[in-house]
Short mmCIF file of C-alpha atoms in Angstrom, two decimals:
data_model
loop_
_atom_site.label_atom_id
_atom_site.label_comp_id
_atom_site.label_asym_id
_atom_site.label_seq_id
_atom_site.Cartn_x
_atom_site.Cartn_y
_atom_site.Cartn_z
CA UNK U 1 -28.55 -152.86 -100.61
CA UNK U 2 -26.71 -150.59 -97.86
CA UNK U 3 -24.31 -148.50 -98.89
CA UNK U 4 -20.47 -149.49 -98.65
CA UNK U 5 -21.30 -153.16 -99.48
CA UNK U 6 -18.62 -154.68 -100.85
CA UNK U 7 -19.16 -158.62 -101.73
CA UNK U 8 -16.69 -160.97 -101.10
CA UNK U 9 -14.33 -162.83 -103.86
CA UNK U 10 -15.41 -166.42 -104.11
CA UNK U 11 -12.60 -169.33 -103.69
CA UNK U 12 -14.12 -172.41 -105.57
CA UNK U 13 -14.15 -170.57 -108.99
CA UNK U 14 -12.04 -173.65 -109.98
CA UNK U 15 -13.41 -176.75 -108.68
CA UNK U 16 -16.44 -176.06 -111.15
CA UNK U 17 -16.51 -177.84 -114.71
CA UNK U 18 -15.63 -175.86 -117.34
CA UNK U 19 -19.15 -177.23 -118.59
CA UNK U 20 -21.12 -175.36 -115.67
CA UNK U 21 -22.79 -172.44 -117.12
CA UNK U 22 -22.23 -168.86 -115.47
CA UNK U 23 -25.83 -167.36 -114.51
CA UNK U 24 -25.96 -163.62 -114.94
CA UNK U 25 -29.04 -161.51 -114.10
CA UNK U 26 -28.08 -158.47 -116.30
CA UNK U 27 -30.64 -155.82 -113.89
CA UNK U 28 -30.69 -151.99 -114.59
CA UNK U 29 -30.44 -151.94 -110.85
CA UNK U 30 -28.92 -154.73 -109.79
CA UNK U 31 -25.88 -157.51 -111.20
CA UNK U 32 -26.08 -160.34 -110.08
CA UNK U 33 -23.78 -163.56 -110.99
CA UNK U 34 -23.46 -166.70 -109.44
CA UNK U 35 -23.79 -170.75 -110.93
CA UNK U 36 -25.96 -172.62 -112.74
CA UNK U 37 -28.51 -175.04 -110.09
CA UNK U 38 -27.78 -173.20 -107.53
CA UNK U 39 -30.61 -171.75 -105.16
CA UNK U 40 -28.69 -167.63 -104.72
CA UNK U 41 -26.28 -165.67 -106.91
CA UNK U 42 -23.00 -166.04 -105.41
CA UNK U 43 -22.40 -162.10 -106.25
CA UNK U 44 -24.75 -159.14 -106.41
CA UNK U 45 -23.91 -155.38 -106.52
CA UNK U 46 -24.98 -152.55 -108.19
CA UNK U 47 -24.78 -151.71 -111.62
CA UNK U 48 -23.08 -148.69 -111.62
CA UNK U 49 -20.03 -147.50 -112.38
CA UNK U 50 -17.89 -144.21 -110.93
CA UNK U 51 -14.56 -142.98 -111.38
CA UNK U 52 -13.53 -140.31 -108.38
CA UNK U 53 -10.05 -138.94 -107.92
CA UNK U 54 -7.63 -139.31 -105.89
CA UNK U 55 -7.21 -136.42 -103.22
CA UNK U 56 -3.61 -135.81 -103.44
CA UNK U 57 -2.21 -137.30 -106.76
CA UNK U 58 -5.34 -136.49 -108.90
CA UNK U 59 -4.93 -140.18 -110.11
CA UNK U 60 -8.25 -141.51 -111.35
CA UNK U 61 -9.65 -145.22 -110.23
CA UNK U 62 -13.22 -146.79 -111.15
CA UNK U 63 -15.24 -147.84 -108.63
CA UNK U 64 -18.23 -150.51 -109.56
CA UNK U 65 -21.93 -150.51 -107.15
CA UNK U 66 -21.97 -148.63 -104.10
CA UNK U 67 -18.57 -146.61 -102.80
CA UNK U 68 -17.45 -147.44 -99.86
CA UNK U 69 -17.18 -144.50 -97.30
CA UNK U 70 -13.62 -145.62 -96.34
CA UNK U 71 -12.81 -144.16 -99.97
CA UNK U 72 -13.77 -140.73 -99.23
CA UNK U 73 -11.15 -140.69 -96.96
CA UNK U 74 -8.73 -140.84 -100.28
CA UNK U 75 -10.53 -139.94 -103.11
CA UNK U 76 -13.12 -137.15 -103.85
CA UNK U 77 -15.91 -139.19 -104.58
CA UNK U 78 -18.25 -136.24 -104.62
CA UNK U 79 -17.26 -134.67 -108.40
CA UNK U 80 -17.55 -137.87 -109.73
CA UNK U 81 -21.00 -138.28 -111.59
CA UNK U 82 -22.59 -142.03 -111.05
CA UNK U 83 -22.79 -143.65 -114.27
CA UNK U 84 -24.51 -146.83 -115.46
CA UNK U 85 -24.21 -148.79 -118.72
CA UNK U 86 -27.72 -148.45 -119.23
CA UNK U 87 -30.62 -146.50 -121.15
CA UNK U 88 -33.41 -147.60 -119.57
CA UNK U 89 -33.38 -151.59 -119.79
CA UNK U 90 -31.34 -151.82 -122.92
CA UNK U 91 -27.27 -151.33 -122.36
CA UNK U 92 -25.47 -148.72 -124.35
CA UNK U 93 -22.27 -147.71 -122.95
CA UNK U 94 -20.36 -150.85 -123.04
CA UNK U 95 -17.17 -149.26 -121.70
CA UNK U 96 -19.05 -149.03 -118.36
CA UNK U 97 -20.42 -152.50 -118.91
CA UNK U 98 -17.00 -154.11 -119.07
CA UNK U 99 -16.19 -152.67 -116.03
CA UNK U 100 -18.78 -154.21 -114.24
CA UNK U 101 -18.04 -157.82 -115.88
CA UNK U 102 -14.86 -157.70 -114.77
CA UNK U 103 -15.78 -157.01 -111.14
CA UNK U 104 -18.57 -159.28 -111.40
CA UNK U 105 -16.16 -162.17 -113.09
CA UNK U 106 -13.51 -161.45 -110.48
CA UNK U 107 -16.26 -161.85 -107.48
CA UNK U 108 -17.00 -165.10 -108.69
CA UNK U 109 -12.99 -165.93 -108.31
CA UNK U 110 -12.46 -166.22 -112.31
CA UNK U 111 -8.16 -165.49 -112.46
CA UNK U 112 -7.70 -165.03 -116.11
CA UNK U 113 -10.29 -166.27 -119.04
CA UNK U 114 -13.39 -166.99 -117.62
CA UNK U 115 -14.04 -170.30 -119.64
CA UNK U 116 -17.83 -171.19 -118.80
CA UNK U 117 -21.35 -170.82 -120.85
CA UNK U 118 -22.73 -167.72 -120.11
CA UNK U 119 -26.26 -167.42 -119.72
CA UNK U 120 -27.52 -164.02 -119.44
CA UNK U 121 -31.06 -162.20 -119.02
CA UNK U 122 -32.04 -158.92 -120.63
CA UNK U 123 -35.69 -157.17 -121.27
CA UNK U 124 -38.01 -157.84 -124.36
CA UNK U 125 -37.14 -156.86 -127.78
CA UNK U 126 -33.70 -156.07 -126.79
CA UNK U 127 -32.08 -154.68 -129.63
CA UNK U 128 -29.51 -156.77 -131.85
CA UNK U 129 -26.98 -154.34 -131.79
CA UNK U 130 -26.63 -154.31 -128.10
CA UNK U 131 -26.71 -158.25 -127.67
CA UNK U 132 -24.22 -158.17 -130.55
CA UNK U 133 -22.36 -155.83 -128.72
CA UNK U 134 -22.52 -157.91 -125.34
CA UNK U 135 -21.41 -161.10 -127.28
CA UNK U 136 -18.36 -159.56 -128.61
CA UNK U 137 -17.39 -158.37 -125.23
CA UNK U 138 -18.02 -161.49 -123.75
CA UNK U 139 -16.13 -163.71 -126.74
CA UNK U 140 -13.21 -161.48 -127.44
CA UNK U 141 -12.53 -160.15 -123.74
CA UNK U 142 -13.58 -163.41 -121.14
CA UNK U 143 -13.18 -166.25 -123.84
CA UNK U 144 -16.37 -168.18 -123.31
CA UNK U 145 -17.12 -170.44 -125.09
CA UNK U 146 -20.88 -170.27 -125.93
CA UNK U 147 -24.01 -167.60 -125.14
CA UNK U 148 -27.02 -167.68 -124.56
CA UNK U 149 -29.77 -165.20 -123.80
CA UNK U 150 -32.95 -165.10 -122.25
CA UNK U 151 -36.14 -162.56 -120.86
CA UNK U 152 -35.81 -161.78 -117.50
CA UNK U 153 -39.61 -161.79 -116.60
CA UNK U 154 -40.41 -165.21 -118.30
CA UNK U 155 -37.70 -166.54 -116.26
CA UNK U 156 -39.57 -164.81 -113.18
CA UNK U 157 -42.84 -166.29 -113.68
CA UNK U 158 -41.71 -170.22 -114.63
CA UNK U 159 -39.83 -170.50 -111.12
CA UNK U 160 -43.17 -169.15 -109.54
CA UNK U 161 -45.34 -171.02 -111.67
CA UNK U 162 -43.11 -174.32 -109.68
CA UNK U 163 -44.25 -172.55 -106.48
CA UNK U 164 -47.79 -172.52 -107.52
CA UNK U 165 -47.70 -168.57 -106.89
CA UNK U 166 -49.34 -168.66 -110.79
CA UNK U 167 -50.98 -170.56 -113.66
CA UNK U 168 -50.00 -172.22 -116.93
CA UNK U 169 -51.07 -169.25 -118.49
CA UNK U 170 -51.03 -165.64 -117.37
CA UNK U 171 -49.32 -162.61 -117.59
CA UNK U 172 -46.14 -160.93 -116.20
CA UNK U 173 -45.73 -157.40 -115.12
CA UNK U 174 -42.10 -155.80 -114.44
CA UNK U 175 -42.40 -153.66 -112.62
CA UNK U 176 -38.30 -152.36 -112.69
CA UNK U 177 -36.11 -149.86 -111.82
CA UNK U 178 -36.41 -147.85 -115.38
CA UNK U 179 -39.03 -149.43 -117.14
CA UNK U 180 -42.49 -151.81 -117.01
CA UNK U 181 -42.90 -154.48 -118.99
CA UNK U 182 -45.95 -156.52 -119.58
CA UNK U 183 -45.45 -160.16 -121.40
CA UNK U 184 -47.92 -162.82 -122.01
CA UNK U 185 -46.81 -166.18 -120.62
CA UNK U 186 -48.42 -169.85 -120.94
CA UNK U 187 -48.06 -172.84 -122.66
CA UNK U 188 -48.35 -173.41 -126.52
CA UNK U 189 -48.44 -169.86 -127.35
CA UNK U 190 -46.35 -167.96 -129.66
CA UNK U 191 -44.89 -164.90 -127.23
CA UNK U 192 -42.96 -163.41 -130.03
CA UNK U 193 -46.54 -163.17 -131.68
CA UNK U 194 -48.08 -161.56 -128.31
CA UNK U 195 -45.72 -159.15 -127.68
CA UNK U 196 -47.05 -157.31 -130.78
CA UNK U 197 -50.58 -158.07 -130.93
CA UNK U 198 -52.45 -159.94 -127.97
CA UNK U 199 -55.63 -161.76 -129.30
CA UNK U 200 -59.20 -159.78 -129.12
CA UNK U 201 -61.18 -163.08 -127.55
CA UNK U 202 -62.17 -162.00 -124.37
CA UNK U 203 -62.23 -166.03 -123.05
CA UNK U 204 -58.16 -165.51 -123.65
CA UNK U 205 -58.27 -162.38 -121.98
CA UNK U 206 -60.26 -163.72 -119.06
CA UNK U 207 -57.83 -166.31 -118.72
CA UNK U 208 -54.36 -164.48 -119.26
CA UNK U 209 -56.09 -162.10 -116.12
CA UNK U 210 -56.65 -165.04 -113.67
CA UNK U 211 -53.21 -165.08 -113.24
CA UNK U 212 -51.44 -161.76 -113.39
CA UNK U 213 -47.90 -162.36 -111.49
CA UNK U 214 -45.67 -158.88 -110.72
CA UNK U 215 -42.38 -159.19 -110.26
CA UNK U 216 -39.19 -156.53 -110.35
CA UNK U 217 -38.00 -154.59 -107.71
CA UNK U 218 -40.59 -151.95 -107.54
CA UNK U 219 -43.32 -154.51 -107.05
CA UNK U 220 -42.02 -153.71 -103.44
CA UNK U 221 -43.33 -150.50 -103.03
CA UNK U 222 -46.30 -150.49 -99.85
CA UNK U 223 -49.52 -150.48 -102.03
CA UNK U 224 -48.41 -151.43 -105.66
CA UNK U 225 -50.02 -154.42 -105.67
CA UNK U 226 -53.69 -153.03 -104.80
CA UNK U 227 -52.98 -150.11 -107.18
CA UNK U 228 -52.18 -152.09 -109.91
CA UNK U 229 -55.02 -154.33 -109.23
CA UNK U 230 -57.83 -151.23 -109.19
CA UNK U 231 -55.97 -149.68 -112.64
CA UNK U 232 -56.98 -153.29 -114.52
CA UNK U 233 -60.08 -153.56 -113.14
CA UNK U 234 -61.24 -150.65 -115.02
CA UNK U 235 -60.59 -152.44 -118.60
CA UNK U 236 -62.13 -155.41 -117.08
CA UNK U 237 -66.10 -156.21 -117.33
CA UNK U 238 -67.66 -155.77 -113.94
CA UNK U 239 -67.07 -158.95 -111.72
CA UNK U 240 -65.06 -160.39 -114.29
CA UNK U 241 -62.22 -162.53 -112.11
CA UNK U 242 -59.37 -161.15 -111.79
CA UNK U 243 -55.81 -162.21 -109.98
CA UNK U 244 -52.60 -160.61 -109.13
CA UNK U 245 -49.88 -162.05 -107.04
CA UNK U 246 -46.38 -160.81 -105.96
CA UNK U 247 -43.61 -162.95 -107.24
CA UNK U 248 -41.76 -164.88 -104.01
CA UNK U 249 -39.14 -162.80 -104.15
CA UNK U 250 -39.45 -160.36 -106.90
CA UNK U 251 -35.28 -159.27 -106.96
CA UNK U 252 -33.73 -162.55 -107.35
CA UNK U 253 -36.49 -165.36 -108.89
CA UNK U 254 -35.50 -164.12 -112.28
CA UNK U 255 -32.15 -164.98 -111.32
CA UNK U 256 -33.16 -168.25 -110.19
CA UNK U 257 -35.28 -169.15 -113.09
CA UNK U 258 -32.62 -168.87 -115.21
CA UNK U 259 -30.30 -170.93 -112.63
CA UNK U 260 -32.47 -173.39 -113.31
CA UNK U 261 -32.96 -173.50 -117.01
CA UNK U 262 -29.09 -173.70 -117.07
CA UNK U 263 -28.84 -176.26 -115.50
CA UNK U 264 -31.45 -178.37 -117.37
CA UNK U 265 -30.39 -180.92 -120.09
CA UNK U 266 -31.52 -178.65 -123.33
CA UNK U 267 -29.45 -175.71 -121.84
CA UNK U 268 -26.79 -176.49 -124.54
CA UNK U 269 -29.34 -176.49 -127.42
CA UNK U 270 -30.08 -172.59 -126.80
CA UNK U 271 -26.64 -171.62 -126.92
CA UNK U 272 -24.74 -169.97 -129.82
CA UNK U 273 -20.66 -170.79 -129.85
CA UNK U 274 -17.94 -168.59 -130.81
CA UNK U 275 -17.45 -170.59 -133.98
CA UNK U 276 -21.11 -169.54 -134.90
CA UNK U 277 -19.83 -166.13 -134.36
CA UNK U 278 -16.51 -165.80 -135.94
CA UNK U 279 -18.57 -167.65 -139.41
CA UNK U 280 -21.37 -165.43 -138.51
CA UNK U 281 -20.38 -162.11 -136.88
CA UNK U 282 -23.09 -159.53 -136.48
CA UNK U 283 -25.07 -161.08 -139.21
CA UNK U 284 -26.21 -164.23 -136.13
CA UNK U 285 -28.30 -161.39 -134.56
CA UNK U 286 -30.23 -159.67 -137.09
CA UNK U 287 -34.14 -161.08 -137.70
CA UNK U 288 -34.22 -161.46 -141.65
CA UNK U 289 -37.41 -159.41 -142.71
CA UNK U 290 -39.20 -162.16 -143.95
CA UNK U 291 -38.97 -164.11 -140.89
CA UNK U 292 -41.95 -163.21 -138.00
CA UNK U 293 -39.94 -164.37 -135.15
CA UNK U 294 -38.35 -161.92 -133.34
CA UNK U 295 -34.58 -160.79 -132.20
CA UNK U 296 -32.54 -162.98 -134.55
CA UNK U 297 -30.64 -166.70 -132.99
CA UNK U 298 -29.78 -165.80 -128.98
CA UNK U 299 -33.19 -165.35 -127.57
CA UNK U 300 -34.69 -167.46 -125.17
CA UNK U 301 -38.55 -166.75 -124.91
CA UNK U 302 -38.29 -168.99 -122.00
CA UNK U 303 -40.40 -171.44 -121.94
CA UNK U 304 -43.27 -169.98 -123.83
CA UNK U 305 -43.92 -173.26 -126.37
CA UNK U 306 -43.19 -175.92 -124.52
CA UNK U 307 -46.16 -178.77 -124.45
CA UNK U 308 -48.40 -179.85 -121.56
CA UNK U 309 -46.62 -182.26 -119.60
CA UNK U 310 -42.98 -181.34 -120.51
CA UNK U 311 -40.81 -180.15 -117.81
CA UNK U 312 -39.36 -176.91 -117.95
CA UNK U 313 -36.18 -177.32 -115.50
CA UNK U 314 -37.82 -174.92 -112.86
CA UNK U 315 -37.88 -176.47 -109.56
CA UNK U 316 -38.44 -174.94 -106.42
CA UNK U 317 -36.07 -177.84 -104.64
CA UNK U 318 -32.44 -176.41 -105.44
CA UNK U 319 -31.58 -180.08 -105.46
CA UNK U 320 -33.70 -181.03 -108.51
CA UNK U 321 -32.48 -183.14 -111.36
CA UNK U 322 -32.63 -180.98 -114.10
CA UNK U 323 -34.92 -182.27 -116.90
CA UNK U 324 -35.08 -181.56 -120.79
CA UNK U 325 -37.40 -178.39 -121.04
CA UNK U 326 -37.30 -175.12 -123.19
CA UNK U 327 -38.08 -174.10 -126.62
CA UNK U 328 -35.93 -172.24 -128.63
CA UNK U 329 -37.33 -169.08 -130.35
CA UNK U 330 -35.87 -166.39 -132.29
CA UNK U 331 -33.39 -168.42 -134.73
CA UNK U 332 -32.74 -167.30 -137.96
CA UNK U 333 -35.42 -169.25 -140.61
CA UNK U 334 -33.27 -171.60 -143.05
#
C-alpha cells in the first residue's frame, strides 16, 4: 500500500439493511472492512495507529495507517513512535484498536451507531480475554447488535477450495506479517481436535499434503513458495506426492471468504447478541474445563464439519445465492 493513501468515505452506508452484516478482516498488517456478498472490502488501510504533534501549538492528533506527507507540513510526525494494537496476531492495546474502528466505521460512511452484525476474523486460539475485550468495544461503543467470529485462514482456503486452487481436505499455511500459522482443513474433521494433535496415520498425512494452500501476505515474497515446498519435503518419504499452491490472492480471499459466509443463510446461527452478553458477560467466552472444544461460544472454525455435499456459502461468482453452510464450533457444552 503506498504511502499517503488515504481511502475514501463511502456514501451508501445507509441504503444497506440494518440486517446486512459488516465484514471485517481484523489483519496485523492490514484492516480491511467492507459488506457482506460483496466481491472487495469497501475500505482497507493499515493497522496502525500514531499520534504526532502539532508544529506550532504542540496540540496532539491521532493519525490511523499510513501519514500522509501533506501532514508533515503541520505536525512533527517524526517523534511520534508507530504503534499498532497488536502483539503478534492477538490484539492487546485496545485503546489503539478503537481508534482504528472508528476510522474504519467512518470509511464505510457509518454517522453515529453503527447498527449491523459484525463479522470479524482473528488467528487460531485467540485468547478469550481479547475477543471479550473486542466484543465489549464493539457492543458498548458501535451498538451492534450481534458478533460473530471466525479464523482467518479457514476462511482463506474455503473461497479457494470454490476456485479449485485446493482439495476437500488439506492444509493451510499463513504465512503473515507477525506470525505462521499452520491449520488442518477438510471435511468431517474435528479442527479444534487438530490444532492440538494431528493424527499419526501416514494415509491422513499423505492426503492433508496433496493439498497444502499458502496464503497471507508474505506468501508474496519471490521464492517462498519453492522454499516452503523443499523444507516439507524433508519430513516427507521420498517421492511421496506432495502439493502447494498460492492462494488467488493471498491479502484479501480471507476477506472474501468471510464475505461470503456472511452472507449465507446460517450466518445468523453463529452469531452471539448483546442480550447473550449483558446475561452472560465475560463468562460467554471462557471454554469450561471439561469441555474439549476450544475458545468458548464466538468461534467460527469455518467450515471444518460440514458434510459432503453441503454448501458452504463460498462462491467464486460475487453474484451467488447464498446457501445454508457452516458448522458452529466452540459453544459452551450444556
Amino acid at each position: 500500500m503506498p504511502s499517503g493513501y488515504r481511502p475514501d468515505r463511502e456514501t451508501d452506508f445507509a441504503g444497506f439493511p440494518s440486517t446486512t452484516p459488516i465484514v471485517i478482516d481484523n489483519g496485523a498488517s492490514t484492516f480491511r472492512i467492507g459488506w457482506a456478498g460483496e466481491a472487495e472490502p469497501r475500505v482497507a488501510f493499515r493497522n496502525i495507529v500514531q499520534r504526532p504533534r502539532h508544529r506550532s501549538s504542540g496540540e496532539t492528533v491521532t493519525v490511523v495507517g499510513d501519514t500522509d506527507p501533506a501532514l508533515m507540513k503541520y505536525f512533527d510526525c517524526t517523534r511520534s513512535a508507530i504503534r499498532s494494537p497488536f502483539d503478534d496476531d492477538v490484539v492487546y492495546q485496545f485503546e489503539y484498536m478503537e481508534y482504528i474502528l472508528d476510522f474504519g466505521f467512518d470509511r464505510l460512511g457509518a454517522t453515529s451507531e453503527v447498527g449491523h452484525p459484525i463479522l470479524m476474523t482473528e488467528c487460531e486460539c485467540n485468547p478469550s480475554f481479547s475477543r471479550a475485550r473486542m466484543s465489549e468495544l464493539l457492543f458498548e461503543t458501535y451498538g451492534v447488535p450481534s458478533i460473530a467470529f471466525g479464523i482467518d485462514d479457514v476462511f482463506s482456503y474455503k473461497y479457494n477450495q470454490k476456485l479449485g486452487n485446493c482439495g476437500e481436505d488439506g492444509l493451510a499455511i499463513s504465512c503473515e506479517h507477525g506470525t505462521c500459522h499452520v491449520l488442518p482443513a477438510g471435511i468431517d474433521e474435528m479442527v479444534s481436535i487438530s490444532l492440538r494433535r494431528l493424527m499419526e496415520d501416514e494415509a491422513v498425512k499423505e492426503r492433508l499434503c496433496q493439498s497444502i494452500l499458502v496464503t497471507g501476505g508474505c506468501s508474496l515474497i519471490p521464492g517462498m513458495i519453492p522454499r516452503l515446498e523443499s523444507g516439507i519435503r524433508q519430513f516427507r518419504p521420498y517421492l511421496s506426492p506432495l502439493k502447494l499452491v498460492r492462494a488467488a490472492d493471498p491479502l484479501i480471499d480471507a476477506w472474501r471468504g468471510a464475505a461470503a459466509f456472511a452472507a449465507s443463510s446460517k450466518f445468523g446461527r453463529h452469531t452471539f447478541s448483546l442480550a447473550d452478553y449483558r446475561e452472560h458477560g465475560e463468562n460467554l467466552f471462557h471454554r469450561p474445563k471439561s469441555s474439549r472444544r476450544m475458545g468458548g461460544a464466538t468461534t467460527i472454525l469455518a467450515f471444518a464439519t460440514g458434510t459432503a455435499g453441503e454448501s458452504d456459502g463460498i462462491t467464486a461468482d460475487p453474484k451467488w445465492e447464498p446457501e445454508e453452510a457452516g458448522s458452529r464450533q466452540g459453544e459452551e457444552q450444556g
